[in-house]
mmCIF file of C-alpha atoms in Angstrom:
data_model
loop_
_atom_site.group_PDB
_atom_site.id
_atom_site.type_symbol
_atom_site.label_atom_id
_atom_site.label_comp_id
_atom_site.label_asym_id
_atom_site.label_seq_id
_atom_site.Cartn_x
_atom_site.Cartn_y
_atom_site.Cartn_z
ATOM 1 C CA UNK A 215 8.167 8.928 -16.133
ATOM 2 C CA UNK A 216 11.049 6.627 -16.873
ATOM 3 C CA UNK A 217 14.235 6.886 -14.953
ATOM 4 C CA UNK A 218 17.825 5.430 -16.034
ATOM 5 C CA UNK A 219 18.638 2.110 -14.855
ATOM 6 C CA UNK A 220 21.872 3.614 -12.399
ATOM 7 C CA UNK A 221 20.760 2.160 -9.482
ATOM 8 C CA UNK A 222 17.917 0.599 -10.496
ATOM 9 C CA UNK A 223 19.615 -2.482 -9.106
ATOM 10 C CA UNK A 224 20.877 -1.424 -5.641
ATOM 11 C CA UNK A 225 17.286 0.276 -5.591
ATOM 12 C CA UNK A 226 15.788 -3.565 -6.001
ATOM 13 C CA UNK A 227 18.005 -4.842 -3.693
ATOM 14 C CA UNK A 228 17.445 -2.386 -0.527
ATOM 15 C CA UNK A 229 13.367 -3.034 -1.519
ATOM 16 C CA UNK A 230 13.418 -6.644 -1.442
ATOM 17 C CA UNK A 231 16.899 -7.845 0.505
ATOM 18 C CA UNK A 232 17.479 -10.286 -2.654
ATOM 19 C CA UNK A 233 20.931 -11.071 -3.565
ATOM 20 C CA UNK A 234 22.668 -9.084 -5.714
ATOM 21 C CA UNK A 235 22.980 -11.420 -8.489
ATOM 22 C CA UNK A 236 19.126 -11.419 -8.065
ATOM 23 C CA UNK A 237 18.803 -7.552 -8.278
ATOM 24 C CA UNK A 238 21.106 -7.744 -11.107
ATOM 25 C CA UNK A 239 19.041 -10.007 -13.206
ATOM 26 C CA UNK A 240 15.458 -8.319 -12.285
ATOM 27 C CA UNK A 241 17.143 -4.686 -13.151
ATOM 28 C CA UNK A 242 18.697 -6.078 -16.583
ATOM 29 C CA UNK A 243 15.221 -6.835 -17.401
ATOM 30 C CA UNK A 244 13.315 -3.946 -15.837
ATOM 31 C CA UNK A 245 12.729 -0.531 -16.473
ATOM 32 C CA UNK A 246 12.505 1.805 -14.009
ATOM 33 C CA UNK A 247 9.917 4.123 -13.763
ATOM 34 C CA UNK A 248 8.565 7.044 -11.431
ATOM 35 C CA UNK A 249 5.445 8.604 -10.585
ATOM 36 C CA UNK A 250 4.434 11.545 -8.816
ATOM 37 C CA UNK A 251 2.119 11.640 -6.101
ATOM 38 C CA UNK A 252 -1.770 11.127 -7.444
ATOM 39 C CA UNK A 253 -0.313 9.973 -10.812
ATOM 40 C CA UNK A 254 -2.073 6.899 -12.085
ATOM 41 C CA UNK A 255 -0.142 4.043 -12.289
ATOM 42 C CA UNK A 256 -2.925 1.675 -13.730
ATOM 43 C CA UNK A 257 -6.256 2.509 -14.938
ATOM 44 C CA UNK A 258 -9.371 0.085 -14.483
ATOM 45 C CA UNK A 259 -9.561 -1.839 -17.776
ATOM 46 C CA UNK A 260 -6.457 -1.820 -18.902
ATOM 47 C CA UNK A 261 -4.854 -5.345 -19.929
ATOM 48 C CA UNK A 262 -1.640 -6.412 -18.230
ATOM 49 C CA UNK A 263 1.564 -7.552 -19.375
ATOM 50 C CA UNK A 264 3.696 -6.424 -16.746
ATOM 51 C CA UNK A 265 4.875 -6.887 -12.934
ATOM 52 C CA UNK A 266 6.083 -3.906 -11.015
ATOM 53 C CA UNK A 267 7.787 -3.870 -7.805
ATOM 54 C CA UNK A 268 7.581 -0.977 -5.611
ATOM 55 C CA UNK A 269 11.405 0.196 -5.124
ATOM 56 C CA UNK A 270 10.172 3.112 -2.777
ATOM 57 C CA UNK A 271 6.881 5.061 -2.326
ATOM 58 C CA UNK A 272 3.658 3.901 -1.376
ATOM 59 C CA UNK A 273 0.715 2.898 -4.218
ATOM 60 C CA UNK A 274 -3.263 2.308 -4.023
ATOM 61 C CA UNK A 275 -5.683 -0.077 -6.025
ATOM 62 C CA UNK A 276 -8.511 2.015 -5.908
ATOM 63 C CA UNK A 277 -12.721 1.411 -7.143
ATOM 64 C CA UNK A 278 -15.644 3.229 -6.443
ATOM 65 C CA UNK A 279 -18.576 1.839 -4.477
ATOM 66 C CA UNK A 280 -22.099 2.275 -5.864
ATOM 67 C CA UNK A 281 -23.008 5.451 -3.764
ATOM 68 C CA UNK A 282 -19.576 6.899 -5.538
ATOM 69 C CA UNK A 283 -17.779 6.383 -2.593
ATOM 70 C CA UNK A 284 -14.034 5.200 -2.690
ATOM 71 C CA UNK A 285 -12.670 2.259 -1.407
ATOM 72 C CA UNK A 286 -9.186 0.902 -1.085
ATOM 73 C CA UNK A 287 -8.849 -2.370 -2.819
ATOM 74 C CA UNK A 288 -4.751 -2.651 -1.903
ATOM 75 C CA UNK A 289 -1.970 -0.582 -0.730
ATOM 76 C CA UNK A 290 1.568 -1.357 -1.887
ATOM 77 C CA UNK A 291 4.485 -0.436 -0.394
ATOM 78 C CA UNK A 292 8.283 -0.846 -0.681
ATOM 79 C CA UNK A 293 8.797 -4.236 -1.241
ATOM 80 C CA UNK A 294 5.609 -5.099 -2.933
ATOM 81 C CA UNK A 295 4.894 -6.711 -6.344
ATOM 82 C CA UNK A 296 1.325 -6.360 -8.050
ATOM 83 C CA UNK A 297 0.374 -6.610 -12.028
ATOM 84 C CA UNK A 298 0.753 -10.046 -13.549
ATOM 85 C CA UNK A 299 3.008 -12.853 -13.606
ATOM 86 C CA UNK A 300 1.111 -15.111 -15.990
ATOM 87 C CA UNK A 301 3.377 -15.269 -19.013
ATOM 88 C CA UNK A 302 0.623 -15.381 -21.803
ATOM 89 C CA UNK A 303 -2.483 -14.523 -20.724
ATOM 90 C CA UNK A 304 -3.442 -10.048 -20.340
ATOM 91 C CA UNK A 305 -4.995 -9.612 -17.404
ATOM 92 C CA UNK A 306 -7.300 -6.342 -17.520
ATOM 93 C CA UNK A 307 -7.131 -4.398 -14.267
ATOM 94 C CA UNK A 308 -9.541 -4.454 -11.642
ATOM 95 C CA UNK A 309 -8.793 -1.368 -10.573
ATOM 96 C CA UNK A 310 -7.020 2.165 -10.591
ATOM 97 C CA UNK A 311 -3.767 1.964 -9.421
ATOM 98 C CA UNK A 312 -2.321 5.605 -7.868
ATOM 99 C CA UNK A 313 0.542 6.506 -6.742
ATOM 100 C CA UNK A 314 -0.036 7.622 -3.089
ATOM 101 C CA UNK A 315 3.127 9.363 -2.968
ATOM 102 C CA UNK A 316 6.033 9.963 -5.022
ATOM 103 C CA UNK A 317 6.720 6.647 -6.149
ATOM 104 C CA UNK A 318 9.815 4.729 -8.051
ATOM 105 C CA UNK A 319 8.789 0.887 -9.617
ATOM 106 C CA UNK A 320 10.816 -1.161 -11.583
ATOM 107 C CA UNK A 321 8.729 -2.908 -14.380
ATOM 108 C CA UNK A 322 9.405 -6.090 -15.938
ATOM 109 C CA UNK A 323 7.400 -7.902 -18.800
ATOM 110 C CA UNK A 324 5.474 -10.863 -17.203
ATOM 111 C CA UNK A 325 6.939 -13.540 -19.799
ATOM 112 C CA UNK A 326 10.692 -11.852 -18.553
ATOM 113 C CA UNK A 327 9.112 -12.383 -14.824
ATOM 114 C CA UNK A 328 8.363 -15.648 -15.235
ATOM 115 C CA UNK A 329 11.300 -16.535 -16.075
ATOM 116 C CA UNK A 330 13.388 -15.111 -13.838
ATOM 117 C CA UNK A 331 11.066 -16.776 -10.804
ATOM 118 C CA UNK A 332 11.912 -20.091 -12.639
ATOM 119 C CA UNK A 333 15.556 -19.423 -12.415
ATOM 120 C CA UNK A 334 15.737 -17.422 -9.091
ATOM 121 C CA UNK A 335 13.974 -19.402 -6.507
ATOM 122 C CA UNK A 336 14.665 -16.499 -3.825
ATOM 123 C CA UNK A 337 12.542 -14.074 -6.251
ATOM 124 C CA UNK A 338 9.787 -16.693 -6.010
ATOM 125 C CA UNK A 339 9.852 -17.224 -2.465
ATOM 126 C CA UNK A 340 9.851 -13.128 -2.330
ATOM 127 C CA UNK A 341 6.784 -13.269 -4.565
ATOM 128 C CA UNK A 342 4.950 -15.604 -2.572
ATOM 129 C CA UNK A 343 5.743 -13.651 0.926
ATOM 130 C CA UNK A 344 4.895 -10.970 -0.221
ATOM 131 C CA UNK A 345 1.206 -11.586 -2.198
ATOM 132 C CA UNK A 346 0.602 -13.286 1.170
ATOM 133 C CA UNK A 347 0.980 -9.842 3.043
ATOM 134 C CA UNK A 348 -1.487 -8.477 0.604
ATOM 135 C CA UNK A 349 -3.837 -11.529 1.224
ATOM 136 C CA UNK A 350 -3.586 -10.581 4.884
ATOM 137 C CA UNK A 351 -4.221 -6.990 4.502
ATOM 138 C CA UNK A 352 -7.153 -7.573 2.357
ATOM 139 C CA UNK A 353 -8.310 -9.926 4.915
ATOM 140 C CA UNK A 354 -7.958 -7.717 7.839
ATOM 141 C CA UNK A 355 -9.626 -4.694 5.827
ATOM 142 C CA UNK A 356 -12.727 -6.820 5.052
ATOM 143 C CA UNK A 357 -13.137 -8.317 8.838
ATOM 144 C CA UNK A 358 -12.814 -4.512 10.334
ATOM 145 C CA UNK A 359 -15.101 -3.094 7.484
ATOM 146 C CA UNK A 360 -17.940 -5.865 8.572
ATOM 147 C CA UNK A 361 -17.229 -6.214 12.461
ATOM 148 C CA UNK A 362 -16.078 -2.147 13.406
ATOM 149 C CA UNK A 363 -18.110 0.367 13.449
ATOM 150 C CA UNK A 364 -16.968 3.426 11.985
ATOM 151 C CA UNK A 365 -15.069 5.222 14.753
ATOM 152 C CA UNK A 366 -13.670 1.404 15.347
ATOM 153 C CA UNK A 367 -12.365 1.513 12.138
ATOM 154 C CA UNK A 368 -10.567 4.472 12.341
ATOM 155 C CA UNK A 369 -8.893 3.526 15.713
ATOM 156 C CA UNK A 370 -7.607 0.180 14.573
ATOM 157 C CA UNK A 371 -6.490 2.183 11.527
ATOM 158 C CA UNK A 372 -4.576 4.334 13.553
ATOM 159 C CA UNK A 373 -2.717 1.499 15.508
ATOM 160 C CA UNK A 374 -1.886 0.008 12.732
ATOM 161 C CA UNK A 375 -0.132 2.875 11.010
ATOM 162 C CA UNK A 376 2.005 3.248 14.115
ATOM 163 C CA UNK A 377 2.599 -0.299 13.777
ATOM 164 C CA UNK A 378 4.512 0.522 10.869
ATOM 165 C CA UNK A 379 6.745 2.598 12.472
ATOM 166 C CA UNK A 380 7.931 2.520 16.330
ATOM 167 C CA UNK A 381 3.928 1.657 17.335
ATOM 168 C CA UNK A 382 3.328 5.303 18.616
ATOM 169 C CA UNK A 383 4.204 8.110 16.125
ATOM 170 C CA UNK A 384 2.483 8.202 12.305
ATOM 171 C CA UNK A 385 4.351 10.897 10.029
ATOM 172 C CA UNK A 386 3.329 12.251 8.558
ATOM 173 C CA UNK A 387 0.128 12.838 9.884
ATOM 174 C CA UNK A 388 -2.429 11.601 7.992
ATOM 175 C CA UNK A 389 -4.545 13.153 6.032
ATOM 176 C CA UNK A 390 -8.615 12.555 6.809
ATOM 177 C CA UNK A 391 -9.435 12.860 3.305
ATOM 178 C CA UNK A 392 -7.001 9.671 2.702
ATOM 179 C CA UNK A 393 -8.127 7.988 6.493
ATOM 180 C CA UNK A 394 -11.283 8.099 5.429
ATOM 181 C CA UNK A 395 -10.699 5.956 2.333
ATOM 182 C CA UNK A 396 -8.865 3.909 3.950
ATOM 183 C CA UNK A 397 -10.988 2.829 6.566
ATOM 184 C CA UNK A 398 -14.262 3.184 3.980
ATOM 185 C CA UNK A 399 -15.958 5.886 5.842
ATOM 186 C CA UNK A 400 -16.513 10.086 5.465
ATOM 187 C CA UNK A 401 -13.759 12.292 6.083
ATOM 188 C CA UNK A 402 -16.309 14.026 8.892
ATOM 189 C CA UNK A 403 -16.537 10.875 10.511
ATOM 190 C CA UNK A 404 -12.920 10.904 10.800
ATOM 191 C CA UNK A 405 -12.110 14.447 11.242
ATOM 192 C CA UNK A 406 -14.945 13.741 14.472
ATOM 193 C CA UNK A 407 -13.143 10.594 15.610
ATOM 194 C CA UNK A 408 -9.727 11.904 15.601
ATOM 195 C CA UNK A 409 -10.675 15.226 17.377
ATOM 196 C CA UNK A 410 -12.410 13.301 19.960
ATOM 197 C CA UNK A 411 -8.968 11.523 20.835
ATOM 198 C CA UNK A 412 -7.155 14.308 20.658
ATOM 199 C CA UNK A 413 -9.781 16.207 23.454
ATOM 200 C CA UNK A 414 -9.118 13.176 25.606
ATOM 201 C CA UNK A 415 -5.434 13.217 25.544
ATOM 202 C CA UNK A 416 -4.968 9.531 23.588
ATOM 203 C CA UNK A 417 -3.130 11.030 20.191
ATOM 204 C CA UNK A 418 -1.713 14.234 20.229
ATOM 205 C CA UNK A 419 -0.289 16.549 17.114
ATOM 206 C CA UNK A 420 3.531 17.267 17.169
ATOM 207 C CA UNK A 421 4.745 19.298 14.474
ATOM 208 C CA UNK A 422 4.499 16.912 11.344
ATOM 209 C CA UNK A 423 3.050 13.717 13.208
ATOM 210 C CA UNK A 424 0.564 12.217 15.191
ATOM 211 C CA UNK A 425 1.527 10.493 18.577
ATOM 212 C CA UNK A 426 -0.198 7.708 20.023
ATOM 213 C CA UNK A 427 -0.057 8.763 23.642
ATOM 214 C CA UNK A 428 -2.098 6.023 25.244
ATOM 215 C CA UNK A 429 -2.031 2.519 22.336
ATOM 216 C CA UNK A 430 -4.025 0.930 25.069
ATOM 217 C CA UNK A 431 -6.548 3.419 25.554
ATOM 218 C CA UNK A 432 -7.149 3.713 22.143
ATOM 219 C CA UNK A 433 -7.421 0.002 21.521
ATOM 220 C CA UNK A 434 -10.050 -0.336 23.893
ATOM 221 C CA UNK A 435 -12.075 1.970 21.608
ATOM 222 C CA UNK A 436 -11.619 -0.205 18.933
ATOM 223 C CA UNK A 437 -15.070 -1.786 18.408
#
């Protein structure tokens, strides 16, 4: 769904701490759009002419393994650019892209993009930091995946949530449909892991959240 562009700019701004003459330029070339949570953003195939930054919400790049299975490719948050920047080329996707949660993006033509990298070399150096952060991710998601064992992964998951926050409370909660994905395991595997924490005192539920009682417990389990 599109939105207006009222506040499109201050919304850029507050995602991205760019200056406002930046925000101003990206906004007067963007149009701001929002999507509900499970919406799809981006489907697999589709060729790409756009960049969108995430102005608030959460989004996934999402495949399916060959036993059906579904596996998180990226998560974007507030702050993050995906899509293209190449100016003439149409990328096709390599994946879904869903909105996680309710999510607001501004979208900009890649060509308009391009440009405004070229004149803006704060936008570029936002670019760069923060397709880095995604490298890292990625990176971090494929060492667990191959050196974790399943329970591992969900532990390290866990910390790493909390991270985001204070390091000890996730809220909400999350869901162990959505854990499981994101850890590329079976939501019994993590419905069994979690409940096995919570028996031993290390996370505990409190009212909307999860606690991380014990982080150093819990990252001793994290193998």
């Amino acid at each position: 769904m599109m939105i207006g562009s009222t506040g499109l700019q201050d919304d850029i701004c507050a995602a991205i701490g760019c200056p406002a003459e930046v925000g101003a330029a990206l906004a007067a070339h963007a149009v701001g759009r929002q999507y509900p949570a499970r919406a799809v953003i981006l489907r697999y195939g589709d060729r790409l002419g756009h960049a969108w930054l995430v102005v608030a919400g959460r989004a996934q790049a999402l495949v399916y393994g060959l036993d059906g299975q579904m596996v998180l490719v990226h998560e974007y948050r507030t702050g993050d650019f995906f899509g293209t920047v190449a100016a003439t080329d149409a990328w096709p996707v390599d994946a879904d892209v869903v909105a996680a949660d309710p999510t607001r993006a501004a979208c900009v033509p890649a060509a308009d993009f391009v440009m405004l990298v070229d004149r803006h070399r704060s936008l570029g150096l936002l670019l760069v930091r923060s397709l880095l952060e995604q490298l890292r991710a990625a990176s971090a998601r494929m060492v667990d995946r191959t050196t974790l064992s399943a329970p591992g992964r969900v532990y390290a998951e866990l910390l790493r949530l909390a991270r985001l926050g204070d390091g000890a409370v996730i809220r909400p909660a999350p869901v162990h449909a959505a854990l499981a994905v994101r850890v590329q395991s079976t939501r019994e595997t993590v419905s069994r892991s979690v409940s096995a924490l919570e028996r031993r005192g290390i996370v505990r539920r409190e009212n909307d959240a999860l606690v991380i009682v014990a982080p150093g417990r819990l990252e001793e389990l994290v193998v």
